[in-house]
Amino acid sequence: MEARSAAVYSFEDFRLDRARRLLVRLPAGDPVPLTHKAFELLLLLVENGGRLVSKEELMSTVWRDSFVEDANLTQTISVLRKTLGENPNQHRFIVTEPGKGYRFVAPVIAMDGERKEMPLFETPAIDHPRSGNRYLFAVAALVTGLLVIGSTYFWNVSTPLVPKPASAREVKAIAVLPFKAIDSNDEDQLLGIGMADAIITRLSHIKSVVVRQTKSVLRYADSTPEAIKVARELNVDAILEGTIQKADGRIRVFVKLFSASDGALLWAESFDEPDRDIFAIQDSISEKVATSLSLQLTTEERTRLRRRYTDNIEAYQLYNKGRFFWNNRSSDDLRKSIEIFNQAIALDENYALAYSGLAESYVLLHLFSQAHDKEAFTKARQAAEKALSLDADLVEARTALAMYRTQAEWDWVGAEIEFKRAIAVNPGYATGHQTYGEFLGFMGRIDESIVQVEKAAELDPLSLSTNTARAFPYLAAGRHDETIEKLKPVLEMDPDFPLALYYLGRSYTGKGLYKESIAAYQKAIQHSGGSSFFVSALIYSLAKDGQTAEARRKFNELLRPSSSGPVSTYVLARGLAALGEREKAIAALEKAFQERDGLMHVIKVDPNFDELRDEARFQAIVAKMNLGG
């Protein structure tokens, strides 16, 4: 039989879509990842169903633009067999004829442009186990069944599934998982994360549903977990998942929305558009998710659902890359995110999300960095204010501005106003509750702090930073056993998470377990990229453990010139206090006050200064900062 070109082919429990360059598994319609060459090879074999295709023809057709050896063909055939789930001892799809080539032996149904089924398969004359008429009857039954499945599925997937009413399964929380890249390359993987992040940003403005934040779903970027399992872990009622492929100037996306209660498919659709239309795809997905969940949207919510922050594809891709590094929470990665956000802004000077990302990076830099960047807070304020001038309801920028007012201006009233404004705009924004809760802890308002950090954990149950924040009020109050208990789930998820290790070290110090605290601090320093703030805590425990020489050596390291700049004066004050040099420590604190050092806001609950709190000069600093006793 000669090869025949059709739009779609069905065989057993698979559907091969030529136009969309997509293989899906029936009946659920799950996309099956294939490399470009593997897809080309499978398509050629299927189009020649029943006919022996020589190795020479396969290699000259699939690898026509490059020189390859037989091993490339053999390896790709092996990958296809594994992908199709073949039994190694009996190939039901692809049969090898030694020295000649390969033959696709499964019955195939070809569908033309009018969606009419055309029998394509001819029974090959090869040695296959069969039993006379019973075999022929089975083949006929299989072909008939495939006709029904193929035509039914083609109609269902080529047009969107009619959304099931959600009233019977009320959805209060949803998770959007990072889209899986069909081609395993870094660019497509970042594109998949960025696609999910964009949809999360759009849906998060709908107050009737809680949307899990990107940092909570990133753990699933490198795995393919069951949707129902993910729903339980994230405590959501629905899961949106998808696949993405970018090739030949086009972007192909397949998405599915599941109910977590019974696994029912609420909506599914495929998109195949020019890559410049990625924003239109995001618009469509966001709107159809809202429709499928029967969400009642206000006029403002409908408008924000279609809000585009940029039309520049390159700027958008840079923003996605910047967010990826920002989420890693280390000194080097935060600096990378700053560089990349600035590149995005250079391409689109009105890109509000990029300005917001810039502000969020700068306000975190002082905690994880070795050096103290005196310009960081000014840059954070400028970026946050620019973002808010472009979108006053951008809660990420609003929260960054609140953190700036806390750390740089010591404007406690102004900071609290900004935190509350962010939460009012988006009550489901977990980071807003988290940072407000931490602010309240710095102020010594422990009970209020606990309420906010617990709300953050409820909204974002698998976020490392959010769960670490749950421990902070107890740490600030000196309740060390409760702190350690709160940190356990975080360190089970990631035993190397720097801030959780730092809090653990502080609690061990508070309990007098100095060797344990030293071990925790050393890991925190290693995984944070060398945070000088963490080093000053290590100095305290070393001194308390009697390792005075080592404590002094670590302090001297802080004094050495660094290519990234000088260490914070506040950090030096912590080190001096740890070494018992009270006068020098207070003098350093007075200097840090004059410099408006961005770490001074933690002074009220910082245990490094517990032995200085009865000093009049120390109390004067705290009073001038309007922090009370």
XYZ file of C-alpha atoms in Angstrom:
629
model
C 0.000 0.000 0.000
C 1.244 3.523 -0.813
C 1.586 6.073 1.952
C -1.519 8.171 2.440
C -1.616 11.600 4.075
C -4.477 12.370 6.435
C -5.063 14.875 9.202
C -5.434 12.336 12.005
C -4.713 8.642 12.515
C -6.113 6.350 15.214
C -4.624 3.020 16.274
C -5.509 1.006 19.368
C -5.563 3.517 22.261
C -3.633 6.287 20.487
C -4.459 9.198 18.201
C -1.774 10.781 15.978
C -2.506 14.352 14.883
C -0.367 15.441 11.917
C -1.327 19.125 11.980
C -0.771 19.578 15.722
C 2.324 17.347 15.742
C 0.773 15.560 18.688
C 0.341 11.980 19.890
C -2.398 11.506 22.512
C -3.492 8.516 24.517
C -7.188 7.608 24.401
C -9.719 7.895 25.922
C -8.518 10.637 28.328
C -6.561 12.471 25.636
C -3.283 12.740 27.558
C -0.507 14.095 25.298
C 2.420 11.671 24.909
C 5.820 13.437 24.842
C 7.830 12.717 21.666
C 10.925 14.327 20.235
C 10.650 15.860 16.767
C 12.458 12.933 15.095
C 10.466 10.300 16.998
C 7.219 11.937 15.879
C 8.410 12.064 12.244
C 9.416 8.405 12.367
C 6.128 7.269 13.899
C 4.134 9.325 11.391
C 6.001 7.787 8.456
C 5.447 4.243 9.753
C 1.760 4.849 10.475
C 1.180 6.423 7.052
C 2.666 3.275 5.540
C 0.690 0.974 7.841
C 1.166 -2.669 6.899
C 3.979 -1.941 4.417
C 7.627 -2.709 5.006
C 9.542 0.576 5.146
C 13.241 0.097 4.517
C 15.886 1.519 6.799
C 17.232 3.548 3.918
C 13.827 5.168 3.294
C 13.308 5.913 6.974
C 16.723 7.503 7.395
C 16.622 9.513 4.179
C 13.155 10.855 5.042
C 13.375 11.499 8.785
C 17.045 12.538 8.876
C 17.141 14.108 5.419
C 18.971 17.207 6.629
C 21.760 15.467 8.509
C 24.144 12.543 8.350
C 23.374 9.838 10.907
C 24.181 6.191 11.497
C 21.919 3.134 11.879
C 22.229 3.520 15.657
C 20.140 6.710 15.561
C 17.304 4.855 13.851
C 17.568 1.863 16.188
C 17.571 4.106 19.254
C 14.538 6.088 18.049
C 12.618 2.884 17.280
C 13.428 1.678 20.807
C 12.134 4.949 22.293
C 8.920 4.672 20.264
C 8.326 1.109 21.429
C 8.725 2.124 25.076
C 6.487 5.152 24.581
C 3.752 3.011 23.022
C 4.057 0.491 25.870
C 5.073 -2.477 23.746
C 5.877 -5.853 25.250
C 9.610 -6.504 24.572
C 8.809 -10.094 23.595
C 5.947 -9.339 21.214
C 5.719 -6.088 19.266
C 2.110 -5.217 18.548
C 2.902 -1.915 16.804
C 6.349 -1.927 15.183
C 7.868 -5.150 13.866
C 11.483 -5.460 12.758
C 12.364 -7.390 9.619
C 16.089 -8.023 10.125
C 18.307 -6.473 7.504
C 15.353 -4.865 5.734
C 13.446 -2.370 7.824
C 10.316 -1.914 9.925
C 6.604 -2.447 9.515
C 3.730 -0.853 11.485
C 1.339 -3.776 12.079
C -1.457 -2.382 14.273
C -4.745 -1.586 12.492
C -4.902 2.125 11.629
C -7.875 4.380 10.928
C -7.078 7.470 8.851
C -9.329 10.534 9.015
C -9.371 13.037 6.165
C -10.080 16.759 6.378
C -13.852 16.085 6.505
C -13.398 13.769 9.476
C -14.408 10.665 7.521
C -12.772 7.442 8.601
C -10.772 5.620 5.905
C -9.392 2.109 6.518
C -5.658 2.276 6.062
C -4.390 -0.978 7.501
C -3.693 -4.053 5.380
C -2.894 -7.334 7.083
C 0.867 -7.838 6.605
C 2.245 -11.104 5.359
C 4.568 -11.732 8.268
C 4.877 -14.424 10.840
C 2.609 -13.377 13.727
C 0.872 -15.683 16.222
C -2.805 -15.978 15.199
C -5.608 -18.473 15.189
C -7.418 -18.529 11.818
C -10.858 -16.965 11.739
C -10.738 -15.933 15.364
C -7.787 -13.639 14.572
C -9.579 -12.086 11.599
C -12.719 -11.606 13.679
C -10.680 -9.896 16.434
C -9.060 -7.574 13.899
C -12.463 -6.706 12.424
C -13.878 -6.019 15.877
C -10.864 -3.901 16.763
C -11.176 -1.866 13.564
C -14.891 -1.300 14.207
C -14.192 -0.257 17.784
C -11.470 2.109 16.675
C -13.829 3.647 14.142
C -16.244 4.472 16.941
C -13.573 5.624 19.410
C -11.607 7.546 16.815
C -14.563 9.452 15.406
C -16.049 10.154 18.829
C -12.758 11.308 20.298
C -11.890 13.414 17.268
C -15.131 15.346 17.614
C -14.683 15.772 21.382
C -11.079 17.030 21.320
C -11.124 19.046 18.093
C -13.873 21.159 19.623
C -13.696 22.064 23.337
C -15.465 19.787 25.753
C -18.711 21.297 26.971
C -17.956 22.416 30.535
C -19.694 20.410 33.197
C -21.689 22.496 35.641
C -19.598 23.141 38.723
C -22.495 23.821 41.052
C -22.573 20.174 42.084
C -18.874 20.293 42.894
C -18.203 23.722 44.334
C -14.643 24.842 43.675
C -13.121 27.047 46.360
C -9.455 26.466 45.508
C -7.601 25.594 42.320
C -4.003 24.774 41.399
C -2.444 25.455 38.004
C 0.504 23.115 37.486
C 3.557 24.034 35.399
C 2.830 22.997 31.814
C 4.961 20.033 30.693
C 7.290 20.603 27.764
C 6.861 18.025 24.990
C 10.465 18.703 23.941
C 12.844 18.410 26.858
C 14.783 21.657 26.579
C 15.308 24.440 29.099
C 13.550 27.080 26.982
C 10.320 25.084 26.684
C 10.428 24.104 30.372
C 10.672 27.771 31.371
C 7.882 28.531 28.904
C 5.719 25.902 30.612
C 6.372 27.404 34.045
C 5.734 30.879 32.657
C 2.439 29.819 31.066
C 1.212 28.492 34.412
C 2.443 31.616 36.227
C 0.590 33.890 33.778
C -2.674 31.992 34.258
C -2.191 31.979 38.049
C -1.682 35.768 37.969
C -4.878 36.256 35.961
C -7.036 33.899 38.025
C -5.728 35.233 41.345
C -7.786 38.403 40.895
C -11.018 36.396 41.176
C -12.037 36.690 44.820
C -14.468 33.758 44.772
C -11.698 31.198 44.275
C -8.266 30.721 45.870
C -5.451 30.070 43.403
C -2.289 28.405 44.675
C 0.759 30.572 44.036
C 3.492 29.666 41.573
C 6.090 28.966 44.279
C 3.807 26.233 45.678
C 3.405 24.361 42.380
C 7.003 24.647 41.151
C 7.839 21.356 42.889
C 5.814 19.604 40.173
C 7.759 21.160 37.286
C 10.110 18.182 36.975
C 7.637 15.382 37.645
C 4.367 14.021 36.313
C 2.257 13.272 39.402
C -1.361 12.151 39.368
C -3.728 15.115 39.378
C -5.810 13.707 42.249
C -2.690 13.179 44.383
C -1.583 16.754 43.715
C -5.034 18.022 44.637
C -4.789 16.303 48.022
C -1.296 17.652 48.661
C -2.292 21.200 47.753
C -5.768 20.943 49.318
C -7.599 22.170 46.216
C -10.868 21.277 44.521
C -9.641 21.443 40.917
C -6.400 21.013 38.976
C -5.447 22.595 35.664
C -2.604 20.869 33.851
C -1.253 21.074 30.341
C 1.501 20.397 27.853
C 3.345 22.893 25.682
C 5.517 22.708 22.574
C 7.175 25.464 20.588
C 8.395 24.601 17.093
C 8.565 26.130 13.623
C 7.245 29.471 14.814
C 4.153 27.948 16.402
C 3.096 27.136 19.939
C 0.986 24.089 20.698
C -0.797 23.782 24.030
C -3.130 21.104 25.383
C -4.921 21.746 28.691
C -7.238 19.770 30.959
C -9.218 20.858 34.012
C -10.051 18.128 36.553
C -12.347 17.985 39.529
C -10.379 16.800 42.559
C -13.365 15.128 44.212
C -13.937 12.452 41.568
C -11.334 13.038 38.871
C -14.003 14.129 36.404
C -12.780 16.072 33.385
C -14.425 19.500 33.530
C -12.882 20.928 30.372
C -10.149 20.207 27.839
C -8.939 21.944 24.725
C -5.969 22.070 22.374
C -4.435 25.217 20.875
C -2.131 25.482 17.873
C -1.263 29.105 17.123
C 1.648 31.226 15.906
C 4.002 31.775 18.868
C 3.257 35.511 18.817
C -0.310 34.618 19.903
C 0.738 33.098 23.245
C -1.040 35.905 25.089
C -4.296 35.143 23.276
C -3.956 31.510 24.387
C -3.517 32.674 27.992
C -6.626 34.858 27.652
C -8.662 31.958 26.329
C -7.499 29.441 28.948
C -8.157 31.834 31.842
C -11.647 32.698 30.629
C -12.616 29.095 29.918
C -11.406 27.933 33.320
C -13.622 30.576 34.937
C -16.552 29.482 32.735
C -15.984 25.789 33.459
C -16.051 26.458 37.194
C -19.211 28.573 36.852
C -17.475 31.462 38.624
C -19.550 34.619 38.906
C -17.216 37.419 37.881
C -17.579 41.132 38.449
C -16.951 43.508 35.566
C -13.600 44.422 37.094
C -12.610 40.750 37.441
C -13.507 40.075 33.813
C -11.352 43.004 32.754
C -8.375 41.845 34.825
C -8.762 38.304 33.517
C -7.775 39.612 30.078
C -5.151 42.055 31.357
C -1.920 41.820 29.367
C 1.149 43.329 30.967
C 3.224 43.173 27.783
C 2.858 42.307 24.107
C 6.585 41.763 23.715
C 7.296 38.025 23.510
C 10.992 38.391 24.315
C 10.291 40.575 27.363
C 7.715 38.026 28.552
C 10.225 35.174 28.226
C 12.832 37.142 30.155
C 10.305 37.842 32.913
C 9.598 34.093 33.204
C 13.320 33.411 33.499
C 13.698 36.128 36.139
C 10.867 34.641 38.220
C 12.528 31.238 38.044
C 15.726 32.595 39.629
C 13.777 34.749 42.120
C 12.041 31.655 43.454
C 15.387 29.991 44.256
C 16.049 32.474 47.113
C 19.846 32.621 47.097
C 22.213 35.570 46.750
C 23.479 34.614 43.286
C 20.039 33.789 41.946
C 18.482 36.987 43.286
C 21.193 38.986 41.517
C 20.529 37.017 38.337
C 16.815 37.774 38.618
C 17.581 41.498 38.977
C 19.709 41.434 35.836
C 17.054 39.574 33.855
C 14.129 41.739 35.026
C 16.129 44.783 33.918
C 16.597 43.186 30.500
C 12.835 42.687 30.231
C 12.236 46.330 31.180
C 14.724 47.451 28.523
C 12.484 45.766 25.943
C 9.228 47.110 27.411
C 9.546 50.130 29.689
C 5.901 49.766 30.778
C 6.101 46.119 31.853
C 4.558 46.353 35.340
C 5.235 42.721 36.298
C 8.947 43.094 35.536
C 9.157 46.197 37.755
C 7.344 44.279 40.484
C 9.796 41.363 40.188
C 12.668 43.823 40.418
C 11.258 45.338 43.623
C 10.660 41.904 45.160
C 14.259 40.877 44.403
C 15.826 44.000 45.883
C 13.893 43.807 49.175
C 15.135 40.234 49.749
C 18.743 40.794 48.729
C 20.022 42.002 52.121
C 18.976 38.811 53.902
C 20.679 36.305 51.593
C 23.678 38.321 50.389
C 27.225 38.394 51.691
C 27.524 42.149 51.170
C 25.307 45.104 51.974
C 23.989 46.969 48.917
C 23.113 50.460 50.181
C 21.275 51.261 46.950
C 19.089 48.138 47.035
C 16.219 49.656 49.015
C 16.113 52.833 46.938
C 15.937 50.693 43.820
C 13.237 48.536 45.416
C 11.087 51.588 46.158
C 11.562 53.030 42.675
C 10.656 49.720 41.013
C 7.615 49.155 43.257
C 6.294 52.675 42.707
C 6.759 52.356 38.942
C 4.883 49.044 38.934
C 2.028 50.554 40.967
C 1.853 53.596 38.689
C 1.159 51.141 35.862
C -1.218 48.949 37.898
C -2.316 50.174 41.319
C -3.740 46.748 42.184
C -0.546 44.774 41.589
C -0.348 43.103 44.995
C 3.185 41.788 44.542
C 4.495 45.337 44.080
C 2.273 46.615 46.905
C 3.739 43.990 49.247
C 7.294 44.836 48.164
C 6.573 48.502 48.919
C 5.306 47.529 52.373
C 8.536 45.625 52.987
C 10.536 48.656 51.839
C 8.661 50.912 54.268
C 9.455 48.405 57.027
C 13.124 47.888 56.288
C 14.293 51.239 54.907
C 11.970 53.897 56.318
C 10.951 52.249 59.619
C 7.508 53.622 58.855
C 5.524 51.062 60.796
C 2.156 52.740 60.244
C 2.764 53.239 56.519
C 3.998 49.680 56.104
C 0.933 48.239 57.820
C -1.337 50.305 55.582
C 0.388 48.911 52.482
C 0.167 45.320 53.771
C -3.547 45.716 54.461
C -4.143 47.293 51.042
C -2.480 44.344 49.325
C -4.559 41.823 51.280
C -7.770 43.779 50.595
C -7.109 43.717 46.837
C -6.327 39.996 46.838
C -7.243 38.143 50.053
C -5.922 34.933 48.476
C -2.376 36.251 48.036
C -0.454 34.095 50.508
C 2.762 36.119 50.370
C 0.831 39.201 51.485
C -0.379 37.418 54.620
C 3.066 35.897 55.181
C 5.026 39.150 55.029
C 2.409 40.983 57.075
C 2.645 38.230 59.690
C 6.434 38.561 59.773
C 6.081 42.341 60.149
C 3.765 41.840 63.129
C 6.316 39.446 64.643
C 9.068 42.088 64.338
C 6.736 44.465 66.165
C 6.249 41.925 68.970
C 2.527 41.456 68.157
C 2.798 37.691 68.400
C -0.849 36.605 68.477
C -1.694 38.746 65.437
C 1.388 37.431 63.681
C 0.308 33.823 64.208
C -3.107 34.528 62.639
C -1.522 35.947 59.482
C 1.165 33.301 58.945
C -1.352 30.507 59.519
C -3.635 32.088 56.922
C -0.689 32.196 54.502
C -0.004 28.487 55.069
C -3.681 27.685 54.529
C -3.571 29.508 51.182
C -0.225 28.083 50.086
C 0.269 24.806 51.981
C 3.377 23.510 50.184
C 5.400 26.713 49.915
C 8.726 26.450 51.722
C 8.921 30.146 52.592
C 5.291 30.282 53.757
C 5.678 27.240 55.989
C 8.931 28.612 57.383
C 7.094 31.821 58.268
C 4.731 29.758 60.454
C 7.643 29.272 62.836
C 8.648 32.929 63.050
C 6.120 34.238 65.645
C 7.132 31.469 68.044
C 10.815 32.189 67.432
C 10.270 35.904 68.051
C 8.495 35.030 71.299
C 11.287 32.680 72.431
C 9.005 29.618 72.255
C 11.718 27.363 70.847
C 10.115 23.933 71.143
C 7.086 25.175 69.182
C 9.409 26.764 66.630
C 11.220 23.478 66.048
C 7.908 21.650 65.720
C 6.687 24.141 63.095
C 9.911 23.728 61.106
C 9.701 19.943 60.820
C 7.413 19.813 57.744
C 9.561 22.401 55.944
C 12.779 20.465 56.492
C 11.043 17.256 55.450
C 10.169 18.928 52.128
C 13.646 20.449 51.735
C 16.347 19.733 54.345
C 18.544 22.441 52.785
C 16.118 25.392 52.827
C 18.314 28.221 54.188
C 15.826 30.291 56.187
C 14.337 27.229 57.892
C 17.850 26.108 58.853
C 18.583 29.571 60.237
C 15.420 29.529 62.376
C 16.323 26.024 63.541
C 19.779 27.257 64.557
C 18.222 30.151 66.490
C 15.949 27.761 68.374
C 18.804 25.420 69.233
C 20.758 28.453 70.475
C 17.823 29.472 72.632
C 17.743 25.989 74.151
C 21.500 26.040 74.812
C 22.184 23.340 72.182
C 25.116 25.186 70.628
C 26.715 22.356 68.657
C 23.371 21.593 67.007
C 22.864 25.282 66.235
C 26.357 25.526 64.716
C 25.585 22.630 62.354
C 22.286 24.228 61.312
C 23.904 27.627 60.679
C 26.712 26.109 58.623
C 24.181 24.472 56.303
C 22.133 27.681 56.100
C 25.235 29.668 55.118
C 26.235 27.099 52.521
C 22.829 26.963 50.830
C 22.119 30.701 51.002
C 25.237 31.627 49.078
C 27.117 32.848 52.160
C 24.634 35.134 53.945
C 26.593 37.423 56.283
C 23.492 37.755 58.465
C 23.581 33.994 59.037
C 27.348 34.126 59.677
C 26.829 36.615 62.519
C 24.415 34.157 64.148
C 27.019 31.402 63.780
C 29.575 33.610 65.558
C 27.191 33.900 68.524
C 26.850 30.103 68.868
C 30.570 29.494 68.414
C 31.328 31.962 71.204
C 28.706 30.427 73.486
C 30.143 26.963 72.773
C 33.577 28.130 73.924
C 35.051 28.199 70.407
C 36.266 31.757 70.838
C 39.142 31.572 68.343
C 36.879 30.218 65.614
C 34.252 32.860 66.406
C 36.902 35.569 66.107
C 38.150 34.100 62.815
C 34.641 34.143 61.357
C 34.179 37.747 62.453
C 37.474 38.770 60.829
C 36.249 37.198 57.598
C 33.296 39.604 57.674
C 35.739 42.528 57.847
C 37.685 41.510 54.751
C 37.027 43.479 51.569
C 34.653 41.692 49.214
C 34.195 42.076 45.472
C 30.460 42.397 46.078
C 30.822 45.222 48.614
C 31.011 45.836 52.390
C 29.073 43.917 55.015
C 26.098 45.554 56.740
C 27.030 47.579 59.833
C 24.134 45.910 61.645
C 25.706 42.501 60.891
C 29.022 43.697 62.309
C 27.206 44.886 65.447
C 25.731 41.393 65.841
C 29.192 39.856 65.560
C 30.703 42.265 68.105
C 27.878 41.574 70.550
C 28.446 37.827 70.099
C 32.122 38.298 70.983
C 31.168 40.188 74.151
C 32.453 43.567 72.939
C 29.511 45.558 74.283
C 30.763 49.110 73.721
C 31.872 48.426 70.169
C 28.604 46.630 69.441
C 26.487 49.566 70.624
C 28.682 52.016 68.707
C 28.169 49.919 65.576
C 24.412 49.907 66.191
C 24.405 53.696 66.525
C 26.255 53.894 63.206
C 23.779 51.446 61.617
C 20.965 53.674 62.890
C 22.548 56.743 61.276
C 22.986 54.813 58.014
C 19.378 53.577 58.197
C 20.689 50.046 57.765
C 18.006 47.819 56.226
C 18.362 45.133 58.904
C 17.667 47.403 61.876
C 13.951 46.566 61.834
C 14.651 43.166 63.467
C 16.419 44.677 66.504
C 13.466 44.300 68.863
C 13.421 40.489 68.574
C 17.079 39.811 67.685
C 18.566 37.452 70.329
C 22.125 38.491 69.418
C 21.441 41.646 71.431
C 19.697 40.088 74.417
C 22.675 40.905 76.657
C 22.634 44.588 75.622
C 18.979 45.345 76.274
C 19.629 46.877 79.708
C 22.078 49.413 78.220
C 20.711 52.979 78.080
C 22.273 53.636 74.664
C 20.670 50.488 73.250
C 17.270 51.463 74.659
C 17.673 54.931 73.139
C 18.141 53.426 69.674
C 15.019 51.299 70.044
C 13.035 54.313 71.286
C 14.172 56.507 68.365
C 12.945 53.799 66.017
C 9.525 53.943 67.731
C 9.732 50.248 68.578
C 9.032 50.533 72.287
C 10.952 48.519 74.863
